[in-house]
Amino acid sequence: MSKILLFLEPLKDGLKRTSYEVITAGRNLLDKSKNSSEPFDSMIGILINGTESQANTAKDYGLSNIILTNVSNLSGYSSTAYAEIIKDAAKENDATLLLFSGNATGLELAPRVAAKFEAGYTSDCVGLDIINDEIVAKKPVYAGKAQISIKINSDVKVFSLRPNVFTSVMAEAPDLNIQNKNLQIDDKFCKVIVKNVVKNEGKLDVLEADIIVSGGRGIKGPENYNLIENLASAFGGAVGASRAVVDAGWRPHSEQVGQTGKTVSPTLYVACGISGAVQHLAGMSSSKFILAINKDKDAPIFKVADYGIIGDIFEVLPKLTEKVKKFTGK
Amino acid sequence: MNILVCISRVPDTTTRILVGKDGISMDSQGVKFIVNPYDEYAIEEGLRLREKNGGTVTAICVGPDTAKEQLRTALAMGVDRAVLVKTDKYFDSYFVAKNIAEVAKELNPDIIFLGRQSIDFDSFQLPSYLAELLDLPSISVVSKLTIEANKVTAERDIEGGKEIVETSIPCIISAQKGLNEPRYPKLPDIMKAKSKPIDEKTPIETDTKVSVIGMEIPSRKRIGKILSDSDSDIEEIIKSLHEEAKII
Ligand SMILES: Cc1cc2nc3c(=O)[nH]c(=O)nc-3n(C[C@H](O)[C@H](O)[C@H](O)COP(=O)(O)OP(=O)(O)OC[C@H]3O[C@@H](n4cnc5c(N)ncnc54)[C@H](O)[C@@H]3O)c2cc1C
Ligand SMILES: Nc1ncnc2c1ncn2[C@@H]1O[C@H](COP(=O)(O)O)[C@@H](O)[C@H]1O
């Protein structure tokens, strides 16, 4: 019987939120496979250059086995080195199903690992199920205008999961067994190395936010963006932008949501003065809830919105911000 | 410098998508195809590198005969050579990676540029997969690139910031929006590109690693509560955010 291998990433005192999502998705597949002809034996996580206390938090999500690999000769993150380490871990543990988060790291790393097995890989999955004994992934295509069901035919199967879609659910594991591994990696696997990470100062990134408030051309100029920022801070969320706003130079590209920007799935997406072009929808249509504010009642954004306010953002945003603040008591 | 640029042929971003009769693919009737938008940044970066260091830029596409149109766009932008690995069958990313790797082994490029992802299936895998098949370092989602002698420094977009990544030539780079401003081909160049040769290659066959077994147009039901800007309506929306969406 083979195993499921989960790639986990450390963050502060625990793991990245997306890692808990990966554990939950793994647990669901493990349970479902019990009724199939080839059930998985168990699942195992791999955490590279993390700590025992970080690893321990995985127990709360039902994981009972972790390989804690410590690489002594890596000065920074290296995709080539990590891919080699993960491949070895998969082989040693007879893992045939490998799950990654579809975040920046996972999207680059997962296909490297897949290639080492000449395995099939599917990125950015929004659903994973076992149907007729086969793992079937769901994945949006053509900018979310369609969705495919897809299966992998090779023995080893690699998937990455769109962040924020697989909600993490806590579950106590009977016991967490941490397998410590110290190794040195051959220089030939360290051809790429991250020298430095530059954080966007003090700002919450759209990819990490639960609530995003985005502005479009309707905001008319960068001097009015404080209206967007104020609502975002009332919600405790991040600030996003449409391409029209980024192309005009009003906001940085790191805030752009859409086909040539970021793909986000927050719990709430607020579109202010955004028309709802397909390329914008491509980046945010998998949000759990969408609130649109637009003065044009026929704006396409209202077709995908759960909630809408037809009105002038220059009047609505200050009012809405005040009322949200009052409601949340901030 | 010997530069290879991979381009994929994708439906225009505004295309209305309909599921074909087979139930597993897009109905391509009447669909306009374009060069994958991210690949325009890849082409541009290749051209700039050649303008600085000399050398040749080869564009490659794995696809049907009609993909020549996208290769001609690359030729009009200024690439020196175009290669089409021609196939009329359904193919997956593994097939593309294997076939590009085959050509790359012959060509032995110093650098291979790709787009961050193809906007049809957003497979997001060619750059890394190809890198592993060719045993090359790769950096994906690059928004700034500096090459000095053999040393490569790239800025790569990640959640909440950027990674500064180093590697050396030969290597593989995938382009993110912001890397450069792609040039528009001029009319005379578009005309000239029409008569330039395109090198056609027969693909090597591979096993199918992934199979699409269904395609549907998602019909996520949205609540659709669209109200006015009156105080009471705004309060109604906030109440819904609290009670239905449970966000605040
Ligand atoms: C290859 C390609 C990739 C693209 N990628 C992206 C992408 O990643 N992200 C993206 O966003 N776009 C992308 N686009 C661009 C997209 O097609 C649209 O042009 C863009 O999204 C429009 O931005 P907007 O909604 O802010 O502006 P507009 O379409 O101009 O809409 C402005 C809206 O504001 C409303 N408005 C104006 N004034 C007010 C007011 N006072 N109060 C309330 N409402 C008001 C108007 O009614 C209108 O609906 C891409 C396009 C292409 C071709
Ligand atoms: N059929 C293809 N032919 C040539 N290059 C391709 C092809 N498909 C994808 N690519 C390249 O790989 C990049 C990433 O694509 P993908 O992994 O399919 O999302 C694209 O931006 C192209 O540069």
XYZ file of N, CA, C and O in Angstrom, chain A residues 77 79-80 83 103-105 107-108 111-112 114-116 118-123 136 138-154 191-200 205 207-208 211 235 243 246-247 253 256 259-261 267-268 278-279 285-291 302 304-312 315-316 319-320 323-324 327-328, chain B residues 11-17 19 24 26 37-38 41 94 98 116-117 119-126 128-133 135-140 156-168 176-178 208-218 220-231 233-235 237-242 244-248:
720
model
N 16.482 29.288 0.401
C 15.601 28.343 -0.290
C 16.132 28.064 -1.687
O 16.570 28.962 -2.406
N 14.908 25.789 -5.119
C 13.903 24.892 -5.701
C 14.537 23.591 -6.181
O 13.961 22.512 -6.041
N 15.749 23.682 -6.734
C 16.409 22.476 -7.244
C 16.745 21.514 -6.103
O 16.579 20.306 -6.229
N 13.429 20.035 -4.545
C 12.815 19.036 -5.420
C 13.503 17.682 -5.217
O 12.847 16.637 -5.140
N 0.698 27.794 -4.026
C 1.221 29.144 -3.785
C 2.486 29.328 -4.633
O 2.854 28.445 -5.407
N 3.153 30.479 -4.475
C 4.297 30.769 -5.342
C 5.340 29.654 -5.279
O 5.882 29.234 -6.304
N 5.608 29.141 -4.085
C 6.605 28.082 -3.942
C 6.124 26.784 -4.579
O 6.837 26.153 -5.366
N 3.811 26.199 -6.835
C 3.631 26.218 -8.288
C 4.957 26.040 -9.019
O 5.000 25.512 -10.118
N 6.052 26.478 -8.397
C 7.345 26.304 -9.043
C 7.942 24.930 -8.749
O 8.545 24.293 -9.606
N 5.939 20.932 -10.174
C 6.243 20.324 -11.471
C 7.679 19.808 -11.575
O 7.946 18.871 -12.327
N 8.600 20.394 -10.801
C 9.977 19.877 -10.783
C 10.001 18.479 -10.197
O 10.646 17.578 -10.713
N 7.424 16.443 -10.001
C 6.703 15.560 -10.920
C 7.630 15.079 -12.031
O 7.644 13.896 -12.378
N 8.436 15.998 -12.563
C 9.315 15.646 -13.681
C 10.341 14.593 -13.276
O 10.742 13.766 -14.086
N 10.756 14.601 -12.020
C 11.742 13.605 -11.566
C 11.181 12.187 -11.668
O 11.921 11.228 -11.770
N 8.863 11.581 -14.010
C 8.158 11.689 -15.302
C 6.670 11.428 -15.063
O 6.008 10.667 -15.770
N 6.153 12.077 -14.032
C 4.771 11.870 -13.610
C 3.869 12.962 -14.161
O 4.329 14.035 -14.543
N 2.570 12.681 -14.184
C 1.590 13.689 -14.547
C 1.372 14.629 -13.377
O 1.502 14.246 -12.217
N 1.049 15.873 -13.713
C 0.872 16.900 -12.688
C -0.319 17.763 -13.060
O -0.521 18.083 -14.234
N -1.097 18.148 -12.082
C -2.197 19.085 -12.319
C -2.116 20.193 -11.278
O -2.056 19.927 -10.081
N -2.111 21.433 -11.782
C -1.939 22.585 -10.893
C -3.279 23.199 -10.524
O -4.278 22.967 -11.211
N -9.825 12.145 -9.066
C -10.258 13.092 -10.088
C -10.152 14.501 -9.509
O -10.672 14.778 -8.437
N -10.659 18.701 -9.947
C -11.381 19.736 -10.679
C -10.497 20.953 -10.739
O -9.810 21.287 -9.779
N -10.534 21.610 -11.897
C -9.632 22.728 -12.095
C -10.266 23.718 -13.067
O -10.773 23.324 -14.108
N -10.259 25.022 -12.705
C -10.804 26.022 -13.624
C -9.863 26.190 -14.822
O -8.646 26.147 -14.653
N -10.430 26.359 -15.998
C -9.631 26.628 -17.204
C -10.244 27.801 -17.964
O -11.363 28.220 -17.657
N -9.541 28.284 -18.962
C -10.007 29.432 -19.752
C -10.499 30.554 -18.835
O -11.656 30.980 -18.908
N -9.634 30.982 -17.958
C -9.918 32.104 -17.065
C -11.177 31.878 -16.224
O -11.921 32.804 -15.953
N -11.404 30.624 -15.845
C -12.548 30.332 -14.989
C -13.863 30.256 -15.748
O -14.920 30.062 -15.159
N -13.788 30.385 -17.094
C -15.023 30.326 -17.871
C -15.501 28.884 -18.007
O -16.638 28.632 -18.371
N -14.599 27.936 -17.765
C -14.986 26.526 -17.774
C -14.237 25.820 -16.662
O -13.287 26.360 -16.092
N -14.699 24.612 -16.343
C -14.008 23.820 -15.336
C -13.845 22.414 -15.880
O -14.768 21.870 -16.482
N -12.653 21.831 -15.688
C -12.460 20.471 -16.186
C -12.318 19.497 -15.030
O -11.917 19.854 -13.928
N -12.660 18.241 -15.323
C -12.330 17.130 -14.436
C -11.170 16.437 -15.107
O -11.191 16.198 -16.316
N -10.150 16.142 -14.321
C -8.923 15.655 -14.933
C -8.331 14.548 -14.069
O -8.444 14.588 -12.840
N -7.752 13.528 -14.711
C -7.102 12.476 -13.927
C -5.692 12.261 -14.437
O -5.384 12.550 -15.593
N -4.865 11.758 -13.549
C -3.468 11.521 -13.887
C -3.276 10.028 -14.118
O -3.761 9.209 -13.337
N -2.578 9.678 -15.209
C -2.450 8.275 -15.568
C -1.179 7.605 -15.048
O -1.103 6.380 -15.014
N -0.164 8.402 -14.691
C 1.088 7.790 -14.230
C 0.920 7.239 -12.811
O -0.015 7.618 -12.105
N 21.744 24.776 -7.756
C 22.074 25.700 -8.845
C 21.263 26.992 -8.799
O 21.618 27.977 -9.413
N 20.151 26.940 -8.097
C 19.327 28.156 -7.933
C 19.223 28.409 -6.441
O 18.971 27.481 -5.675
N 19.375 29.644 -6.040
C 19.293 29.915 -4.611
C 18.633 31.280 -4.367
O 18.883 32.237 -5.095
N 17.739 31.333 -3.370
C 17.120 32.608 -3.021
C 18.083 33.357 -2.097
O 18.434 32.879 -1.029
N 18.508 34.531 -2.546
C 19.498 35.305 -1.799
C 18.838 36.189 -0.757
O 19.429 36.521 0.260
N 17.616 36.594 -1.058
C 16.990 37.593 -0.213
C 15.474 37.583 -0.457
O 15.039 37.263 -1.553
N 14.718 37.915 0.565
C 13.274 38.069 0.380
C 12.907 39.486 0.789
O 13.215 39.917 1.895
N 12.301 40.218 -0.144
C 11.911 41.600 0.155
C 10.410 41.624 0.396
O 9.622 41.281 -0.485
N 10.033 41.975 1.630
C 8.608 42.015 1.984
C 8.007 43.348 1.578
O 8.649 44.379 1.711
N 6.781 43.327 1.089
C 6.079 44.591 0.860
C 5.782 45.199 2.221
O 5.029 44.630 3.002
N -0.870 41.352 1.775
C -0.914 41.027 0.357
C -2.266 40.426 -0.019
O -2.881 39.724 0.783
N -2.886 38.001 -1.769
C -2.861 36.540 -1.755
C -3.009 35.963 -0.350
O -3.251 34.781 -0.179
N -2.825 36.787 0.648
C -2.889 36.289 2.018
C -4.115 36.787 2.764
O -4.318 36.443 3.920
N -10.186 39.158 3.222
C -11.082 40.140 2.616
C -10.231 41.061 1.734
O -9.158 41.503 2.156
N -12.560 46.601 7.266
C -12.797 45.157 7.182
C -11.605 44.356 7.719
O -11.693 43.151 7.894
N -6.701 46.114 -13.605
C -5.576 46.421 -14.480
C -5.607 47.864 -14.948
O -4.568 48.493 -15.121
N -3.783 49.801 -12.490
C -2.340 49.511 -12.467
C -1.674 50.092 -13.717
O -0.615 50.731 -13.636
N -2.323 49.902 -14.861
C -1.749 50.421 -16.107
C -1.651 51.956 -16.086
O -0.754 52.540 -16.684
N 1.817 46.872 -9.509
C 1.353 45.630 -10.131
C 1.075 44.538 -9.112
O 0.230 43.660 -9.332
N -2.507 43.986 -8.525
C -3.450 43.694 -9.615
C -4.090 42.315 -9.494
O -3.414 41.308 -9.330
N -6.395 38.089 -14.800
C -5.676 37.123 -15.623
C -4.175 37.402 -15.689
O -3.386 36.473 -15.644
N -3.777 38.666 -15.810
C -2.350 38.973 -15.825
C -1.911 39.545 -14.478
O -0.857 40.146 -14.367
N -2.721 39.338 -13.469
C -2.360 39.739 -12.114
C -2.445 38.523 -11.221
O -2.036 37.443 -11.618
N -12.556 35.221 1.291
C -13.936 34.988 1.727
C -14.836 36.092 1.169
O -15.952 35.835 0.747
N -14.330 37.328 1.175
C -15.115 38.429 0.608
C -14.246 39.267 -0.326
O -13.154 39.690 0.041
N -13.990 40.132 -18.328
C -13.672 38.711 -18.104
C -12.277 38.511 -17.530
O -12.069 37.635 -16.692
N -11.323 39.352 -17.962
C -9.953 39.157 -17.466
C -9.847 39.516 -15.987
O -8.981 39.025 -15.292
N -13.177 35.265 -9.494
C -14.523 34.676 -9.499
C -14.649 33.480 -8.563
O -15.755 33.037 -8.289
N -13.523 32.941 -8.057
C -13.680 31.851 -7.084
C -13.734 32.373 -5.646
O -13.669 31.596 -4.697
N -13.886 33.689 -5.470
C -14.075 34.239 -4.121
C -15.371 33.676 -3.540
O -16.331 33.441 -4.272
N -15.392 33.484 -2.218
C -16.609 32.892 -1.634
C -17.791 33.851 -1.760
O -18.870 33.454 -2.161
N -17.578 35.128 -1.407
C -18.638 36.126 -1.562
C -18.097 37.339 -2.303
O -16.936 37.710 -2.121
N -18.950 37.937 -3.133
C -18.528 39.111 -3.898
C -19.520 40.245 -3.663
O -20.735 40.053 -3.757
N -18.965 41.408 -3.306
C -19.773 42.616 -3.146
C -19.306 43.613 -4.201
O -18.112 43.883 -4.311
N -22.128 42.968 -11.621
C -23.314 42.620 -10.831
C -23.816 41.206 -11.133
O -24.481 40.584 -10.322
N -22.044 38.587 -11.338
C -21.337 37.577 -10.539
C -21.354 37.936 -9.054
O -20.718 37.264 -8.249
N -22.092 38.988 -8.713
C -22.033 39.469 -7.333
C -23.082 38.802 -6.438
O -24.182 38.490 -6.883
N -22.718 38.564 -5.180
C -23.692 38.120 -4.198
C -24.456 39.326 -3.673
O -25.648 39.266 -3.434
N -23.705 40.414 -3.485
C -24.307 41.643 -2.977
C -23.886 42.796 -3.875
O -22.750 42.825 -4.371
N -24.776 43.733 -4.079
C -24.426 44.857 -4.917
C -25.035 46.138 -4.395
O -26.135 46.129 -3.823
N -24.318 47.227 -4.567
C -24.868 48.543 -4.249
C -24.754 49.379 -5.516
O -23.636 49.593 -6.022
N -25.891 49.806 -6.039
C -25.861 50.663 -7.222
C -25.737 52.094 -6.738
O -26.644 52.610 -6.072
N -24.610 52.693 -7.019
C -24.419 54.062 -6.550
C -23.026 54.569 -6.853
O -22.169 53.836 -7.352
N -22.815 55.819 -6.519
C -21.541 56.482 -6.769
C -20.562 56.116 -5.657
O -20.858 56.357 -4.480
N -19.797 58.503 -2.857
C -20.756 58.656 -1.763
C -20.871 57.376 -0.950
O -20.968 57.404 0.275
N -20.875 56.227 -1.651
C -21.126 54.955 -0.960
C -19.961 54.549 -0.058
O -20.169 54.116 1.074
N -19.763 56.126 3.453
C -20.900 55.656 4.261
C -20.701 54.214 4.687
O -20.878 53.852 5.853
N -20.346 53.386 3.713
C -20.165 51.960 3.988
C -19.063 51.760 5.029
O -19.198 50.969 5.968
N -20.290 52.627 8.474
C -21.256 51.647 8.981
C -20.574 50.322 9.350
O -20.957 49.675 10.320
N -19.576 49.939 8.550
C -18.847 48.702 8.886
C -18.111 48.890 10.212
O -18.127 48.031 11.081
N -20.496 48.749 13.008
C -20.978 47.383 13.215
C -19.956 46.533 13.960
O -20.287 45.771 14.857
N -18.679 46.657 13.524
C -17.653 45.814 14.140
C -17.111 46.442 15.421
O -16.296 45.835 16.103
N -6.693 30.608 -26.910
C -7.845 31.395 -27.362
C -7.732 32.828 -26.841
O -7.246 33.044 -25.740
N -8.174 33.763 -27.640
C -8.218 35.166 -27.232
C -8.959 35.257 -25.892
O -9.901 34.513 -25.645
N -8.489 36.194 -25.043
C -9.012 36.214 -23.669
C -10.508 36.520 -23.587
O -11.139 36.179 -22.601
N -11.054 37.147 -24.611
C -12.476 37.496 -24.521
C -13.390 36.421 -25.122
O -14.604 36.586 -25.147
N -12.776 35.322 -25.588
C -13.565 34.267 -26.214
C -14.656 33.737 -25.292
O -14.418 33.496 -24.110
N -15.832 33.547 -25.862
C -16.882 32.875 -25.107
C -16.612 31.378 -25.209
O -16.416 30.841 -26.298
N -16.562 30.692 -24.080
C -16.204 29.279 -24.106
C -17.459 28.407 -24.127
O -18.354 28.553 -23.296
N -18.624 24.200 -24.521
C -18.081 22.845 -24.468
C -18.394 22.137 -25.787
O -19.508 22.213 -26.296
N -15.463 17.066 -23.447
C -14.215 17.213 -22.700
C -13.298 18.301 -23.245
O -12.219 18.529 -22.724
N -12.985 22.317 -25.546
C -13.656 23.533 -25.973
C -14.085 23.406 -27.438
O -13.360 22.843 -28.247
N -0.452 35.702 -23.772
C 0.031 37.043 -23.379
C 1.366 37.043 -22.627
O 2.206 37.902 -22.872
N 1.594 36.078 -21.729
C 2.860 36.050 -20.985
C 4.050 35.759 -21.902
O 5.176 36.139 -21.600
N 6.044 38.713 -23.229
C 7.133 39.214 -22.378
C 8.384 38.350 -22.581
O 9.509 38.849 -22.541
N 3.202 17.125 -20.754
C 4.346 16.219 -20.800
C 4.856 16.093 -22.238
O 6.054 16.131 -22.510
N 8.564 17.221 -23.357
C 9.466 16.244 -23.985
C 9.927 16.727 -25.351
O 11.096 16.604 -25.714
N 4.867 32.711 -17.804
C 4.547 32.213 -16.470
C 3.573 31.029 -16.551
O 3.708 30.033 -15.866
N 2.563 31.169 -17.383
C 1.570 30.113 -17.554
C 0.833 30.347 -18.861
O 0.772 31.472 -19.336
N -2.608 30.780 -20.670
C -3.886 31.198 -20.098
C -5.061 30.342 -20.566
O -6.203 30.654 -20.290
N -4.785 29.225 -21.284
C -5.892 28.321 -21.605
C -6.157 27.382 -20.425
O -7.185 27.433 -19.781
N -5.152 26.547 -20.105
C -5.316 25.593 -19.007
C -4.563 26.026 -17.751
O -4.598 25.329 -16.753
N -3.855 27.157 -17.803
C -3.068 27.594 -16.648
C -2.289 26.435 -16.037
O -2.271 26.272 -14.819
N -1.653 25.628 -16.882
C -1.003 24.417 -16.370
C 0.160 24.759 -15.458
O 0.467 24.030 -14.530
N 0.817 25.870 -15.728
C 1.840 26.370 -14.837
C 2.910 25.327 -14.580
O 3.301 25.096 -13.449
N 3.339 24.631 -15.612
C 4.310 23.584 -15.320
C 5.462 23.483 -16.294
O 6.491 22.903 -15.962
N 5.326 24.010 -17.506
C 6.383 23.826 -18.494
C 7.762 24.286 -18.009
O 8.722 23.542 -18.147
N 9.283 24.570 -15.070
C 9.932 23.677 -14.107
C 10.141 22.279 -14.679
O 11.172 21.659 -14.467
N 9.134 21.803 -15.387
C 9.205 20.441 -15.919
C 10.340 20.317 -16.931
O 11.151 19.393 -16.903
N 10.385 21.311 -17.821
C 11.422 21.338 -18.852
C 12.809 21.445 -18.208
O 13.755 20.775 -18.610
N 12.901 22.278 -17.183
C 14.174 22.477 -16.493
C 14.688 21.153 -15.939
O 15.864 20.828 -16.045
N 13.781 20.384 -15.381
C 14.185 19.104 -14.788
C 14.588 18.125 -15.892
O 15.594 17.437 -15.761
N 13.847 18.101 -16.978
C 14.197 17.189 -18.084
C 15.559 17.539 -18.673
O 16.286 16.674 -19.137
N 17.912 19.145 -16.958
C 18.836 19.319 -15.840
C 19.394 20.751 -15.796
O 20.600 20.965 -15.690
N 18.488 21.720 -15.872
C 18.898 23.128 -15.838
C 18.253 23.837 -14.646
O 17.168 23.461 -14.213
N 18.909 24.876 -14.142
C 18.241 25.692 -13.126
C 17.130 26.508 -13.775
O 17.187 26.791 -14.976
N 16.122 26.883 -13.000
C 15.033 27.700 -13.552
C 14.539 28.669 -12.500
O 14.641 28.404 -11.301
N 14.027 29.789 -12.956
C 13.376 30.742 -12.057
C 12.055 31.115 -12.716
O 12.044 31.517 -13.881
N 10.949 30.968 -11.972
C 9.678 31.292 -12.608
C 9.054 32.557 -12.043
O 9.404 33.006 -10.963
N 11.506 37.612 -8.319
C 10.404 36.708 -8.565
C 9.273 37.070 -7.619
O 9.492 37.242 -6.418
N 8.061 37.215 -8.153
C 6.922 37.603 -7.315
C 6.476 36.452 -6.423
O 6.234 35.346 -6.904
N 6.346 36.721 -5.133
C 5.772 35.735 -4.209
C 4.712 36.440 -3.362
O 4.565 37.651 -3.453
N 4.000 35.700 -2.519
C 2.977 36.296 -1.663
C 3.627 37.359 -0.780
O 4.592 37.074 -0.075
N 3.103 38.551 -0.835
C 3.565 39.588 0.076
C 4.949 40.135 -0.189
O 5.509 40.799 0.665
N 5.521 39.881 -1.352
C 6.833 40.451 -1.635
C 7.520 39.831 -2.834
O 6.864 39.371 -3.761
N 8.850 39.875 -2.772
C 9.644 39.372 -3.885
C 10.788 38.523 -3.364
O 11.330 38.807 -2.298
N 11.163 37.524 -4.133
C 12.391 36.788 -3.851
C 13.455 37.286 -4.808
O 13.173 37.482 -5.996
N 14.663 37.504 -4.292
C 15.793 37.811 -5.164
C 16.546 36.487 -5.342
O 17.050 35.924 -4.362
N 16.553 35.992 -6.564
C 17.078 34.649 -6.817
C 18.297 34.720 -7.714
O 18.324 35.510 -8.665
N 19.283 33.887 -7.414
C 20.489 33.855 -8.245
C 20.702 32.495 -8.867
O 20.445 31.464 -8.250
N 21.200 32.535 -10.082
C 21.621 31.301 -10.728
C 22.642 31.666 -11.807
O 23.138 32.794 -11.827
N 22.950 30.698 -12.668
C 23.901 31.030 -13.730
C 23.433 30.428 -15.049
O 22.592 29.529 -15.079
N 6.890 37.093 -16.114
C 5.718 37.653 -15.460
C 5.460 39.019 -16.102
O 6.396 39.665 -16.582
N 4.213 39.465 -16.062
C 3.900 40.823 -16.514
C 4.787 41.790 -15.732
O 5.026 41.586 -14.545
N 5.286 42.836 -16.405
C 6.124 43.796 -15.705
C 7.602 43.607 -16.030
O 8.410 44.502 -15.803
N 0.349 9.451 -22.527
C -0.489 10.540 -22.036
C -0.472 10.489 -20.506
O -0.896 9.513 -19.914
N 0.052 11.538 -19.902
C 0.180 11.519 -18.439
C -1.092 11.990 -17.747
O -1.364 11.594 -16.628
N -1.815 12.901 -18.386
C -3.076 13.344 -17.779
C -4.189 13.300 -18.829
O -3.947 13.521 -20.012
N -5.395 12.977 -18.377
C -6.539 12.945 -19.288
C -7.666 13.793 -18.739
O -8.031 13.663 -17.563
N -8.194 14.625 -19.602
C -9.373 15.399 -19.231
C -10.571 14.469 -19.398
O -10.720 13.831 -20.437
N -11.407 14.344 -18.359
C -12.546 13.427 -18.493
C -13.887 14.160 -18.484
O -14.926 13.548 -18.663
N -13.820 15.471 -18.297
C -15.079 16.214 -18.348
C -14.819 17.699 -18.417
O -13.785 18.175 -17.936
N -15.706 18.426 -19.044
C -15.600 19.886 -19.046
C -16.995 20.459 -18.883
O -17.947 19.971 -19.496
N -17.109 21.445 -18.015
C -18.433 22.053 -17.843
C -18.282 23.548 -17.647
O -17.213 24.041 -17.284
N -19.360 24.252 -17.918
C -19.373 25.679 -17.664
C -19.907 25.838 -16.237
O -21.025 25.416 -15.945
N -19.095 26.381 -15.338
C -19.545 26.413 -13.943
C -20.765 27.308 -13.781
O -20.864 28.361 -14.402
N -22.049 28.580 -10.739
C -22.104 28.885 -9.317
C -23.218 29.895 -9.108
O -23.217 30.973 -9.694
N -24.174 29.515 -8.300
C -25.288 30.425 -8.031
C -24.830 31.492 -7.039
O -24.398 31.191 -5.936
N -24.926 32.723 -7.460
C -24.607 33.827 -6.556
C -25.903 34.327 -5.938
O -26.984 34.162 -6.513
N -25.786 34.929 -4.771
C -26.993 35.360 -4.064
C -27.724 36.454 -4.854
O -28.944 36.442 -4.969
N -26.965 37.394 -5.417
C -27.562 38.380 -6.316
C -28.473 39.396 -5.656
O -29.487 39.812 -6.238
N -28.108 39.789 -4.436
C -28.912 40.820 -3.760
C -28.348 42.192 -4.145
O -27.377 42.661 -3.569
N -28.948 42.816 -5.171
C -28.436 44.094 -5.675
C -29.383 45.211 -5.210
O -30.553 45.230 -5.594
N -28.847 46.098 -4.382
C -29.704 47.112 -3.770
C -29.256 48.530 -4.141
O -28.278 48.711 -4.879
N -29.936 49.519 -3.578
C -29.606 50.910 -3.888
C -28.574 51.448 -2.894
O -28.109 50.721 -2.016
N -28.245 52.734 -3.030
C -27.245 53.325 -2.139
C -27.882 54.037 -0.943
O -27.232 54.838 -0.282
N -29.145 53.738 -0.686
C -29.783 54.381 0.470
C -29.189 53.826 1.761
O -28.652 52.715 1.785
N -29.271 54.606 2.831
C -28.723 54.164 4.116
C -29.278 52.811 4.537
O -28.549 51.945 4.991
N -30.504 50.437 2.684
C -30.009 49.344 1.831
C -28.568 48.972 2.193
O -28.208 47.789 2.228
N -27.743 49.982 2.442
C -26.359 49.682 2.814
C -26.338 48.888 4.125
O -25.589 47.925 4.277
N -27.235 49.284 5.054
C -27.295 48.543 6.316
C -27.773 47.106 6.113
O -27.300 46.180 6.764
N -27.166 45.314 3.484
C -26.011 44.564 2.956
C -25.070 44.165 4.098
O -24.610 43.024 4.177
N -24.822 45.101 4.998
C -23.925 44.790 6.128
C -24.519 43.662 6.976
O -23.814 42.753 7.410
N -25.828 43.702 7.135
C -26.505 42.648 7.896
C -26.303 41.284 7.206
O -26.017 40.274 7.850
N -26.405 41.290 5.877
C -26.198 40.044 5.134
C -24.765 39.540 5.274
O -24.530 38.337 5.398
N -23.815 40.486 5.232
C -22.409 40.089 5.375
C -22.204 39.419 6.731
O -21.391 38.514 6.875
N -22.973 39.854 7.697
C -22.866 39.283 9.031
C -23.609 37.950 9.130
O -23.065 36.950 9.586
N -25.456 36.033 6.566
C -25.339 34.996 5.535
C -23.880 34.610 5.293
O -23.501 33.456 5.325
N -23.073 35.640 5.044
C -21.683 35.369 4.702
C -20.823 35.157 5.949
O -19.765 34.543 5.879
N -21.301 35.623 7.073
C -20.595 35.467 8.361
C -19.153 35.986 8.302
O -18.211 35.340 8.769
N -18.989 37.143 7.651
C -17.641 37.689 7.498
C -17.351 38.722 8.571
O -16.232 38.865 9.024
N -18.390 39.494 8.914
C -18.160 40.484 9.970
C -19.134 40.221 11.112
O -20.106 39.489 10.944
